[in-house]
CSV table of C-alpha atoms and ligand atoms in Angstrom, one decimal:
chain,number,residue,atom,x,y,z
Q,1,MET,CA,0.0,-0.1,-0.2
Q,2,THR,CA,1.2,3.6,-0.6
Q,3,THR,CA,1.3,6.0,2.3
Q,4,GLU,CA,-1.7,7.9,0.4
Q,5,GLU,CA,-3.9,4.6,0.5
Q,6,LEU,CA,-2.5,3.9,4.1
Q,7,ARG,CA,-3.7,7.3,4.9
Q,8,GLU,CA,-7.1,6.8,3.6
Q,9,SER,CA,-8.1,3.8,5.1
Q,10,LEU,CA,-6.2,4.2,8.6
Q,11,LEU,CA,-6.5,7.9,9.6
Q,12,SER,CA,-9.5,9.8,10.4
Q,13,ALA,CA,-9.9,13.1,8.4
Q,14,PRO,CA,-12.9,15.3,9.5
Q,15,LYS,CA,-14.0,17.1,6.6
Q,16,ASN,CA,-16.1,20.5,6.3
Q,17,GLY,CA,-19.9,19.4,5.3
Q,18,TYR,CA,-19.9,21.5,2.4
Q,19,THR,CA,-17.5,19.3,0.6
Q,20,THR,CA,-20.1,16.5,0.4
Q,21,LEU,CA,-23.7,18.3,0.6
Q,22,THR,CA,-25.3,17.4,-2.3
Q,23,ALA,CA,-27.5,20.2,-4.4
Q,24,GLU,CA,-30.7,18.6,-3.3
Q,25,GLN,CA,-29.6,18.7,0.4
Q,26,ARG,CA,-28.4,22.5,0.1
Q,27,THR,CA,-32.1,23.1,-1.1
Q,28,GLU,CA,-33.4,21.4,1.8
Q,29,MET,CA,-31.0,22.7,4.3
Q,30,GLN,CA,-32.4,26.5,3.3
Q,31,ASP,CA,-36.0,25.4,3.6
Q,32,TYR,CA,-35.2,23.9,6.9
Q,33,CYS,CA,-33.6,27.1,8.0
Q,34,LYS,CA,-36.4,29.2,7.0
Q,35,ARG,CA,-39.0,27.2,8.8
Q,36,TYR,CA,-36.4,27.2,11.8
Q,37,ALA,CA,-35.9,30.9,11.8
Q,38,ALA,CA,-39.4,31.7,12.0
Q,39,PHE,CA,-40.0,29.0,15.0
Q,40,MET,CA,-37.4,31.2,16.8
Q,41,ASP,CA,-39.3,34.6,15.9
Q,42,ALA,CA,-42.2,33.0,17.5
Q,43,CYS,CA,-40.5,31.2,20.8
Q,44,LYS,CA,-38.4,32.9,23.0
Q,45,THR,CA,-39.2,31.2,26.0
Q,46,GLU,CA,-40.2,27.7,27.2
Q,47,ARG,CA,-43.8,28.5,27.4
Q,48,GLU,CA,-44.0,29.9,24.1
Q,49,ALA,CA,-41.8,26.9,22.6
Q,50,THR,CA,-44.8,24.6,24.3
Q,51,ILE,CA,-47.5,26.4,22.9
Q,52,TRP,CA,-45.9,26.4,19.7
Q,53,ALA,CA,-45.0,22.6,19.8
Q,54,VAL,CA,-48.9,21.7,20.7
Q,55,ARG,CA,-50.5,23.8,18.3
Q,56,GLU,CA,-48.2,22.0,15.5
Q,57,ALA,CA,-48.5,18.8,16.8
Q,58,GLU,CA,-52.3,19.0,16.6
Q,59,LYS,CA,-52.1,19.9,13.0
Q,60,GLN,CA,-50.3,16.6,12.4
Q,61,GLY,CA,-52.5,14.5,14.2
Q,62,PHE,CA,-51.2,14.2,17.9
Q,63,LYS,CA,-53.7,13.9,20.8
Q,64,ALA,CA,-53.3,14.9,24.3
Q,65,ILE,CA,-52.7,11.5,26.2
Q,66,VAL,CA,-55.4,10.7,28.5
Q,67,PRO,CA,-54.7,8.1,31.2
Q,68,GLY,CA,-56.3,4.7,30.8
Q,69,MET,CA,-56.6,5.4,27.1
Q,70,LYS,CA,-55.4,2.3,24.7
Q,71,LEU,CA,-52.9,3.1,22.1
Q,72,GLN,CA,-51.9,1.3,18.6
Q,73,PRO,CA,-48.9,1.3,16.3
Q,74,GLY,CA,-49.0,4.8,14.6
Q,75,ASP,CA,-51.0,6.7,17.2
Q,76,LYS,CA,-49.4,10.0,18.2
Q,77,VAL,CA,-49.6,11.7,21.6
Q,78,TYR,CA,-48.3,14.5,23.6
Q,79,LYS,CA,-48.1,15.5,27.3
Q,80,ASP,CA,-48.1,19.3,27.8
Q,81,ASN,CA,-46.6,19.9,31.3
Q,82,ARG,CA,-48.3,22.7,32.5
Q,83,GLY,CA,-47.6,25.0,29.9
Q,84,LYS,CA,-43.7,24.7,30.4
Q,85,SER,CA,-42.6,21.7,28.6
Q,86,ILE,CA,-44.0,19.0,26.6
Q,87,ILE,CA,-43.1,15.4,25.8
Q,88,LEU,CA,-44.3,13.7,22.5
Q,89,ALA,CA,-44.5,10.2,21.3
Q,90,VAL,CA,-45.2,8.2,18.1
Q,91,ILE,CA,-46.2,4.6,18.9
Q,92,GLY,CA,-44.2,1.9,17.1
Q,93,SER,CA,-45.2,-1.3,16.0
Q,94,GLU,CA,-42.5,-3.2,18.4
Q,95,SER,CA,-43.6,-3.4,22.2
Q,96,LEU,CA,-42.5,-0.7,24.6
Q,97,ASN,CA,-40.7,-3.8,26.5
Q,98,CYS,CA,-38.0,-3.6,23.5
Q,99,GLY,CA,-37.5,0.3,24.5
Q,100,ALA,CA,-38.4,3.5,22.8
Q,101,ASN,CA,-36.0,5.9,21.0
Q,102,ILE,CA,-35.7,9.2,22.6
Q,103,CYS,CA,-34.6,12.6,21.6
Q,104,ALA,CA,-34.4,15.1,24.5
Q,105,ALA,CA,-33.7,18.8,24.3
Q,106,HIS,CA,-34.6,21.6,26.3
Q,107,VAL,CA,-36.3,25.0,25.3
Q,108,ASP,CA,-35.5,27.3,28.1
Q,109,SER,CA,-32.6,29.6,27.6
Q,110,PRO,CA,-30.3,32.1,29.6
Q,111,ARG,CA,-32.2,35.5,30.2
Q,112,MET,CA,-33.4,37.9,33.1
Q,113,ASP,CA,-36.0,37.1,34.9
Q,114,LEU,CA,-38.2,39.8,37.1
Q,115,LYS,CA,-37.7,39.5,40.9
Q,116,PRO,CA,-41.3,39.1,42.6
Q,117,ASN,CA,-41.3,42.7,43.8
Q,118,PRO,CA,-39.6,44.1,40.7
Q,119,LEU,CA,-41.1,47.5,39.9
Q,120,TYR,CA,-39.4,50.7,41.6
Q,121,GLU,CA,-38.0,54.4,40.6
Q,122,ASP,CA,-34.8,55.8,41.3
Q,123,SER,CA,-34.0,59.4,40.2
Q,124,GLU,CA,-37.3,59.7,38.5
Q,125,ILE,CA,-36.8,56.8,36.3
Q,126,ALA,CA,-38.6,53.6,36.6
Q,127,TYR,CA,-37.1,50.3,36.7
Q,128,PHE,CA,-37.5,46.5,37.2
Q,129,LYS,CA,-35.2,44.4,39.3
Q,130,THR,CA,-34.3,41.4,37.8
Q,131,HIS,CA,-32.5,37.9,38.9
Q,132,TYR,CA,-30.6,36.7,35.9
Q,133,TYR,CA,-31.4,32.7,35.0
Q,134,GLY,CA,-28.8,30.4,33.6
Q,135,GLY,CA,-25.3,31.3,33.0
Q,136,ILE,CA,-24.6,34.6,31.5
Q,137,LYS,CA,-21.8,37.1,31.2
Q,138,LYS,CA,-23.7,39.7,32.9
Q,139,TYR,CA,-21.9,42.8,30.8
Q,140,GLN,CA,-23.0,41.2,27.7
Q,141,TRP,CA,-26.8,42.3,28.4
Q,142,THR,CA,-26.2,45.8,28.9
Q,143,ALA,CA,-27.1,48.2,26.1
Q,144,ILE,CA,-29.1,46.1,24.0
Q,145,PRO,CA,-32.7,46.1,22.9
Q,146,LEU,CA,-35.0,43.9,25.1
Q,147,ALA,CA,-38.3,42.5,25.1
Q,148,ILE,CA,-40.5,41.3,27.8
Q,149,HIS,CA,-42.2,37.9,27.4
Q,150,GLY,CA,-44.4,35.8,30.1
Q,151,VAL,CA,-47.4,35.5,31.8
Q,152,VAL,CA,-49.2,37.4,34.6
Q,153,TYR,CA,-51.8,35.2,36.8
Q,154,ARG,CA,-54.2,38.1,38.3
Q,155,ALA,CA,-55.8,38.2,41.5
Q,156,ASP,CA,-59.2,36.6,40.2
Q,157,GLY,CA,-57.4,33.9,38.6
Q,158,SER,CA,-57.5,34.8,34.9
Q,159,ILE,CA,-54.0,34.6,33.0
Q,160,VAL,CA,-52.8,37.4,30.5
Q,161,THR,CA,-50.1,36.8,28.3
Q,162,VAL,CA,-47.3,39.6,27.5
Q,163,SER,CA,-45.1,39.6,24.8
Q,164,ILE,CA,-43.7,43.3,24.4
Q,165,GLY,CA,-40.6,44.4,22.3
Q,166,GLU,CA,-40.7,42.3,19.2
Q,167,GLU,CA,-43.0,44.2,16.9
Q,168,ASP,CA,-41.7,47.5,15.0
Q,169,LYS,CA,-44.5,49.4,16.8
Q,170,ASP,CA,-43.5,48.3,20.2
Q,171,PRO,CA,-41.3,50.1,22.5
Q,172,ILE,CA,-38.2,48.0,23.7
Q,173,PHE,CA,-36.4,48.1,26.8
Q,174,TYR,CA,-33.0,48.8,28.3
Q,175,VAL,CA,-30.4,48.3,30.6
Q,176,SER,CA,-27.9,50.8,30.8
Q,177,ASP,CA,-24.0,50.8,31.1
Q,178,LEU,CA,-21.5,53.1,32.0
Q,179,LEU,CA,-20.1,55.9,29.3
Q,180,PRO,CA,-16.4,55.0,28.9
Q,181,HIS,CA,-15.7,58.8,29.7
Q,182,LEU,CA,-16.2,57.9,33.3
Q,183,ALA,CA,-15.5,54.2,33.4
Q,184,ALA,CA,-11.9,54.5,34.8
Q,185,ASP,CA,-12.8,52.4,38.0
Q,186,GLN,CA,-15.1,50.0,36.0
Q,187,MET,CA,-12.6,49.2,33.2
Q,188,LYS,CA,-10.2,47.9,35.5
Q,189,LYS,CA,-12.4,45.4,37.3
Q,190,THR,CA,-12.8,42.0,36.0
Q,191,LEU,CA,-15.4,41.3,33.3
Q,192,ALA,CA,-17.2,39.1,36.1
Q,193,GLU,CA,-17.6,42.3,38.3
Q,194,GLY,CA,-17.9,45.1,35.8
Q,195,ILE,CA,-21.6,44.9,35.6
Q,196,VAL,CA,-22.8,42.8,38.6
Q,197,GLY,CA,-26.2,41.0,39.4
Q,198,GLU,CA,-28.0,44.0,41.0
Q,199,GLN,CA,-27.2,46.4,38.1
Q,200,LEU,CA,-29.0,44.4,35.9
Q,201,ASN,CA,-32.0,46.8,36.1
Q,202,VAL,CA,-34.3,47.2,33.5
Q,203,ILE,CA,-35.5,50.7,32.3
Q,204,LEU,CA,-39.4,50.9,32.2
Q,205,GLY,CA,-40.0,54.7,31.7
Q,206,SER,CA,-39.5,58.5,33.0
Q,207,GLU,CA,-42.5,60.7,32.3
Q,208,PRO,CA,-44.3,61.4,36.1
Q,209,LEU,CA,-47.9,61.4,36.1
Q,210,GLU,CA,-49.0,65.0,37.0
Q,211,GLY,CA,-50.0,65.4,40.5
Q,212,GLU,CA,-48.2,65.3,44.1
Q,213,GLY,CA,-46.4,63.0,46.0
Q,214,ALA,CA,-43.8,60.1,45.6
Q,215,ASP,CA,-43.0,58.0,42.8
Q,216,LEU,CA,-44.8,59.6,39.9
Q,217,VAL,CA,-43.0,57.8,37.1
Q,218,LYS,CA,-43.2,54.1,38.9
Q,219,LEU,CA,-47.0,55.2,39.2
Q,220,HIS,CA,-47.5,56.4,35.4
Q,221,ILE,CA,-45.6,52.5,34.4
Q,222,MET,CA,-48.2,50.8,36.7
Q,223,LYS,CA,-51.2,52.8,35.4
Q,224,LEU,CA,-50.0,51.7,31.6
Q,225,MET,CA,-49.6,48.3,32.9
Q,226,ASN,CA,-53.0,47.9,34.4
Q,227,GLU,CA,-54.6,49.6,31.4
Q,228,LYS,CA,-52.8,46.8,28.9
Q,229,TYR,CA,-52.7,44.0,31.2
Q,230,GLY,CA,-55.0,44.6,33.9
Q,231,MET,CA,-52.8,44.1,36.6
Q,232,ILE,CA,-51.8,45.8,39.6
Q,233,GLU,CA,-48.4,45.8,41.7
Q,234,LYS,CA,-49.2,42.5,43.8
Q,235,ASP,CA,-49.7,40.4,40.6
Q,236,PHE,CA,-46.0,40.8,40.2
Q,237,LEU,CA,-45.7,38.0,42.6
Q,238,SER,CA,-48.0,35.7,40.5
Q,239,ALA,CA,-46.1,36.5,37.2
Q,240,GLU,CA,-43.6,34.9,35.1
Q,241,LEU,CA,-42.1,37.9,33.5
Q,242,THR,CA,-38.5,37.4,31.8
Q,243,VAL,CA,-36.5,39.9,30.0
Q,244,VAL,CA,-34.8,38.5,26.7
Q,245,PRO,CA,-33.0,40.1,23.6
Q,246,ALA,CA,-35.4,41.6,21.3
Q,247,GLY,CA,-35.6,40.9,17.7
Q,248,LYS,CA,-35.8,38.1,14.8
Q,249,CYS,CA,-33.4,35.6,13.8
Q,250,ARG,CA,-31.2,36.8,11.2
Q,251,GLU,CA,-28.7,35.6,8.5
Q,252,VAL,CA,-25.1,36.3,9.2
Q,253,GLY,CA,-22.2,36.9,6.6
Q,254,PHE,CA,-22.2,37.6,2.9
Q,255,ASP,CA,-22.7,34.3,2.1
Q,256,ARG,CA,-25.7,33.7,4.6
Q,257,SER,CA,-24.4,30.6,5.7
Q,258,LEU,CA,-24.6,31.3,9.7
Q,259,LEU,CA,-27.6,32.3,11.6
Q,260,ALA,CA,-27.8,34.7,14.8
Q,261,ALA,CA,-30.4,34.4,17.1
Q,262,TYR,CA,-31.5,34.6,20.8
Q,263,GLY,CA,-31.5,31.1,22.7
Q,264,HIS,CA,-30.0,28.7,19.8
Q,265,ASP,CA,-29.2,26.9,23.0
Q,266,ASP,CA,-31.2,24.8,22.9
Q,267,ARG,CA,-34.0,25.6,20.5
Q,268,VAL,CA,-31.7,24.6,17.6
Q,269,CYS,CA,-31.9,20.6,19.1
Q,270,ALA,CA,-35.5,21.2,20.0
Q,271,TYR,CA,-36.7,22.3,16.7
Q,272,ALA,CA,-34.8,19.6,15.0
Q,273,GLU,CA,-36.2,16.7,17.1
Q,274,LEU,CA,-39.7,18.1,16.7
Q,275,GLU,CA,-39.6,18.4,12.9
Q,276,ALA,CA,-37.9,14.9,12.8
Q,277,LEU,CA,-40.6,13.4,14.9
Q,278,PHE,CA,-43.5,15.1,12.6
Q,279,GLU,CA,-42.3,13.3,9.8
Q,280,LEU,CA,-42.8,9.7,11.4
Q,281,GLU,CA,-45.1,7.7,9.9
Q,282,ASN,CA,-45.7,4.1,11.7
Q,283,PRO,CA,-42.0,3.8,13.1
Q,284,ALA,CA,-40.7,0.4,14.3
Q,285,ARG,CA,-39.8,1.6,17.7
Q,286,THR,CA,-41.8,4.2,19.7
Q,287,ALA,CA,-40.1,7.5,19.1
Q,288,VAL,CA,-40.3,10.1,22.1
Q,289,CYS,CA,-39.4,13.5,21.8
Q,290,ILE,CA,-38.8,15.7,24.8
Q,291,LEU,CA,-38.8,19.5,25.1
Q,292,ALA,CA,-37.5,20.1,28.7
Q,293,ASP,CA,-37.2,23.5,30.6
Q,294,LYS,CA,-35.0,24.5,33.5
Q,295,GLU,CA,-31.9,22.7,31.8
Q,296,GLU,CA,-29.8,26.1,32.1
Q,297,ILE,CA,-30.4,25.9,36.2
Q,298,GLY,CA,-29.8,22.0,36.8
Q,299,SER,CA,-32.9,20.2,35.3
Q,300,VAL,CA,-34.5,20.7,38.7
Q,301,GLY,CA,-38.1,21.7,39.3
Q,302,ILE,CA,-41.3,20.2,38.0
Q,303,SER,CA,-40.8,21.1,34.7
Q,304,GLY,CA,-37.1,19.9,34.6
Q,305,MET,CA,-35.7,16.9,33.3
Q,306,GLN,CA,-35.4,15.3,36.8
Q,307,SER,CA,-38.9,15.6,37.4
Q,308,GLN,CA,-41.2,12.5,37.3
Q,309,VAL,CA,-43.5,14.0,34.6
Q,310,PHE,CA,-41.3,12.2,32.1
Q,311,ASP,CA,-41.4,8.7,33.8
Q,312,THR,CA,-45.3,9.4,34.4
Q,313,PHE,CA,-45.9,10.2,30.5
Q,314,MET,CA,-43.8,6.7,29.9
Q,315,GLN,CA,-45.8,4.7,32.5
Q,316,ASP,CA,-48.9,6.1,30.6
Q,317,LEU,CA,-47.7,4.9,27.4
Q,318,CYS,CA,-46.6,1.5,28.5
Q,319,ASP,CA,-49.9,0.9,30.2
Q,320,ALA,CA,-51.6,2.0,27.1
Q,321,THR,CA,-49.9,-0.6,25.1
Q,322,GLY,CA,-49.1,-3.4,28.1
Q,323,ALA,CA,-45.4,-3.0,28.7
Q,324,ARG,CA,-43.5,-2.6,31.7
Q,325,LEU,CA,-41.6,1.0,32.5
Q,326,ASN,CA,-38.5,-0.4,33.8
Q,327,ARG,CA,-38.2,-3.2,31.0
Q,328,CYS,CA,-38.8,-0.1,28.4
Q,329,PHE,CA,-36.2,2.3,30.0
Q,330,GLU,CA,-33.6,-0.6,30.1
Q,331,ASN,CA,-34.0,-1.3,26.0
Q,332,SER,CA,-34.2,2.4,25.2
Q,333,PHE,CA,-32.0,4.8,24.0
Q,334,CYS,CA,-31.7,8.6,24.1
Q,335,LEU,CA,-30.0,11.4,21.9
Q,336,SER,CA,-29.2,14.3,24.6
Q,337,ALA,CA,-29.8,16.7,22.0
Q,338,ASP,CA,-27.9,19.6,23.2
Q,339,VAL,CA,-25.3,21.9,21.7
Q,340,SER,CA,-21.8,22.1,21.9
Q,341,ASN,CA,-18.9,24.8,21.7
Q,342,ALA,CA,-18.1,25.6,18.2
Q,343,PHE,CA,-14.2,26.1,18.0
Q,344,ASP,CA,-13.6,29.9,17.9
Q,345,PRO,CA,-10.3,31.1,16.3
Q,346,ASN,CA,-10.7,34.2,18.5
Q,347,PHE,CA,-10.4,31.8,21.8
Q,348,ALA,CA,-8.4,29.1,20.7
Q,349,GLU,CA,-6.4,28.5,23.9
Q,350,THR,CA,-9.7,27.5,25.4
Q,351,CYS,CA,-9.9,24.4,23.7
Q,352,ASP,CA,-8.4,21.2,22.2
Q,353,LYS,CA,-8.8,21.6,18.8
Q,354,ARG,CA,-8.5,18.1,17.9
Q,355,ASN,CA,-11.4,17.3,20.2
Q,356,ASN,CA,-13.6,20.4,19.4
Q,357,SER,CA,-16.6,20.7,17.3
Q,358,GLN,CA,-15.9,23.2,14.4
Q,359,ILE,CA,-18.7,25.1,12.6
Q,360,ASN,CA,-19.9,23.5,9.2
Q,361,TYR,CA,-18.8,20.4,10.3
Q,362,GLY,CA,-22.0,18.4,11.0
Q,363,VAL,CA,-23.9,17.2,14.3
Q,364,ALA,CA,-21.3,17.3,17.2
Q,365,ILE,CA,-21.2,14.0,19.1
Q,366,CYS,CA,-19.9,14.6,22.8
Q,367,LYS,CA,-19.0,11.6,24.6
Q,368,TYR,CA,-19.1,13.5,28.0
Q,369,THR,CA,-19.5,16.9,29.3
Q,370,GLY,CA,-18.8,17.7,32.8
Q,371,SER,CA,-15.9,19.4,34.7
Q,372,ARG,CA,-12.5,18.6,36.5
Q,373,GLY,CA,-12.4,15.1,35.8
Q,374,LYS,CA,-15.7,14.3,34.0
Q,375,GLY,CA,-17.4,15.4,37.3
Q,376,GLY,CA,-21.2,15.5,36.5
Q,377,ALA,CA,-21.1,13.9,33.2
Q,378,SER,CA,-23.0,10.9,32.1
Q,379,ASP,CA,-20.0,9.6,29.8
Q,380,ALA,CA,-21.5,7.5,27.4
Q,381,SER,CA,-19.8,3.9,26.9
Q,382,ALA,CA,-18.0,2.7,24.0
Q,383,GLU,CA,-21.2,0.8,22.8
Q,384,ALA,CA,-23.6,3.7,23.4
Q,385,MET,CA,-21.1,5.9,21.1
Q,386,GLY,CA,-20.7,2.7,18.4
Q,387,HIS,CA,-24.5,2.7,18.2
Q,388,ILE,CA,-24.7,6.3,17.4
Q,389,ARG,CA,-21.6,6.2,15.1
Q,390,LYS,CA,-23.3,3.4,13.2
Q,391,THR,CA,-26.9,5.0,13.1
Q,392,PHE,CA,-25.4,8.2,11.6
Q,393,GLY,CA,-23.1,6.8,9.3
Q,394,GLU,CA,-25.9,4.6,8.0
Q,395,ALA,CA,-28.2,7.8,7.5
Q,396,GLY,CA,-25.7,9.8,6.0
Q,397,VAL,CA,-25.6,12.0,8.5
Q,398,THR,CA,-22.4,14.3,8.5
Q,399,TRP,CA,-21.1,14.4,12.3
Q,400,GLN,CA,-18.2,15.1,14.2
Q,401,ILE,CA,-16.6,14.8,17.6
Q,402,ALA,CA,-17.2,17.6,20.5
Q,403,THR,CA,-15.7,18.2,24.0
Q,404,LEU,CA,-16.4,21.4,26.3
Q,405,GLY,CA,-13.1,22.9,26.2
Q,406,LYS,CA,-9.5,21.9,27.4
Q,407,VAL,CA,-9.1,19.9,30.4
Q,408,ASP,CA,-9.6,22.1,33.6
Q,409,GLN,CA,-10.6,24.9,31.5
Q,410,GLY,CA,-14.6,24.8,32.8
Q,411,GLY,CA,-17.4,22.6,31.8
Q,412,GLY,CA,-21.2,21.8,31.9
Q,413,GLY,CA,-23.7,19.7,31.7
Q,414,THR,CA,-27.0,18.4,29.8
Q,415,VAL,CA,-29.6,16.3,30.4
Q,416,ALA,CA,-27.9,13.2,29.6
Q,417,ALA,CA,-26.9,12.5,33.3
Q,418,TYR,CA,-30.7,12.5,34.2
Q,419,MET,CA,-31.6,10.1,31.5
Q,420,ALA,CA,-28.8,7.8,32.1
Q,421,ASN,CA,-30.0,7.7,35.7
Q,422,ARG,CA,-33.2,6.2,34.7
Q,423,ASN,CA,-31.3,3.0,33.4
Q,424,ILE,CA,-31.5,4.6,29.5
Q,425,VAL,CA,-28.4,4.6,27.4
Q,426,THR,CA,-27.6,8.0,26.5
Q,427,VAL,CA,-25.5,9.9,24.3
Q,428,ASP,CA,-25.0,13.8,23.7
Q,429,ALA,CA,-24.9,15.4,20.2
Q,430,GLY,CA,-26.2,18.7,18.8
Q,431,VAL,CA,-25.3,21.8,17.0
Q,432,PRO,CA,-22.2,23.6,17.7
Q,433,VAL,CA,-22.7,27.3,18.5
Q,434,LEU,CA,-20.6,30.5,18.8
Q,435,ALA,CA,-21.0,32.8,21.6
Q,436,MET,CA,-22.9,30.3,23.6
Q,437,HIS,CA,-25.2,31.9,26.2
Q,438,ALA,CA,-24.6,35.4,24.8
Q,439,PRO,CA,-27.6,37.4,23.7
Q,440,LEU,CA,-27.1,36.4,20.3
Q,441,GLU,CA,-25.7,33.2,19.6
Q,442,VAL,CA,-24.4,31.8,16.5
Q,443,VAL,CA,-25.0,28.4,14.5
Q,444,SER,CA,-24.3,27.4,10.7
Q,445,LYS,CA,-27.0,26.3,8.6
Q,446,LEU,CA,-25.7,23.4,7.6
Q,447,ASP,CA,-24.9,22.1,11.3
Q,448,CYS,CA,-28.7,22.8,12.0
Q,449,TYR,CA,-29.9,20.5,9.1
Q,450,MET,CA,-27.3,17.9,10.1
Q,451,THR,CA,-28.8,17.9,13.5
Q,452,LYS,CA,-32.4,17.4,12.1
Q,453,GLN,CA,-31.3,14.4,9.9
Q,454,ALA,CA,-29.7,13.1,13.0
Q,455,CYS,CA,-32.7,13.2,15.1
Q,456,LYS,CA,-34.4,11.3,12.2
Q,457,ALA,CA,-32.0,8.7,11.9
Q,458,VAL,CA,-32.1,8.2,15.9
Q,459,TYR,CA,-35.9,7.8,15.7
Q,460,LEU,CA,-35.8,5.3,12.9
Q,461,ALA,CA,-32.6,3.1,14.0
Q,462,ASP,CA,-32.7,-0.4,15.5
Q,463,TYR,CA,-31.4,-0.6,18.9
W,501,MN,MN1,-28.2,23.5,26.2
W,502,MN,MN1,-26.9,26.2,28.0
């Protein structure tokens, strides 16, 4: 054999996905990314993503699961978990005792949540106090256009939905930063301290009501919110109002090959697994699609992946088809579909380039996440990695390897460990992201498209 032949047969040589993308795939990719961008424009919170998924699922023939119902192969059901997360399934022709093929993504993203008593006035400017949600670099959230999304549960039990800052006719909201002229002290601080949590106060207005007494600007804002949403100050306690970057998903670059949006992590994988699920008709194995909440703060709480809502849903599926839950879990496979850090040449020193995902190299498979000696990671087995590699290979999915930065540089986690704790074989894979957790994150269209193909391959695989 020549050296060239040896190199070809023995060494792995990752290639940019564009080198193998067919003309037909390119057209599909562009169409897919238009649909994805529309989803992103409509969904900035887990609640909005859940509403969107319920509406689209019902159009596709999915029905809300009812305990005690009988299910047949080909049936499509979903569980709306209190408007904050959703699990969907297409029943397969094989028994659930043989396991399910699961894709699990999350639809919450880092942001600024309002405190329970948020409204105040200082120096005749009205503000909301916030508490950030998830891992953000606080300085990135100042001096950018912001929108407010969420719900308010009023004293009479009625719920009002809030979404303001996205339409051209809407006002936006704003967190100020210090002018450079006076920032001599601030500029000497670390990036972690330059803007602190208690400075993430959102500007709401400045015009005082006519009259006497204190806080006339605050009173004006409360009056406007009362007229628009029928709420009083006490209603903030029973509200979930959240401040997110305003604006739409946009193409990036002269070649338009990238997409910038708020919250690609992890709605980019959520959309991929949802659209792939909608294309299934009569799969052999039952396909389950999870859009979880609270991943950014540890998958805790009733809508997070550690909640028993998933087990209850799967128990309902097993009861409806005469299977056993523990047998089902034991034979299931889960793709923990979450984003990875795309290699960024601006910060090359933070990554091991040989083991990092890269823009346009396809869906990124991550054997382990965690930090400091894989702490907190699920760490997929050789067999699990073999299964995913074979599945993607046979389906023609362009894939690559991912790890989360250099050893001891930092780390993170996904829902993978909570799926694996249930005795479900689980592997992480997803879309590489530039500037993850920034107000605007960037992904490549090719990687988005390949991740959808990857989810579809997982649903259809033998296991
Ligand atoms: Mn994520
Ligand atoms: Mn994240």
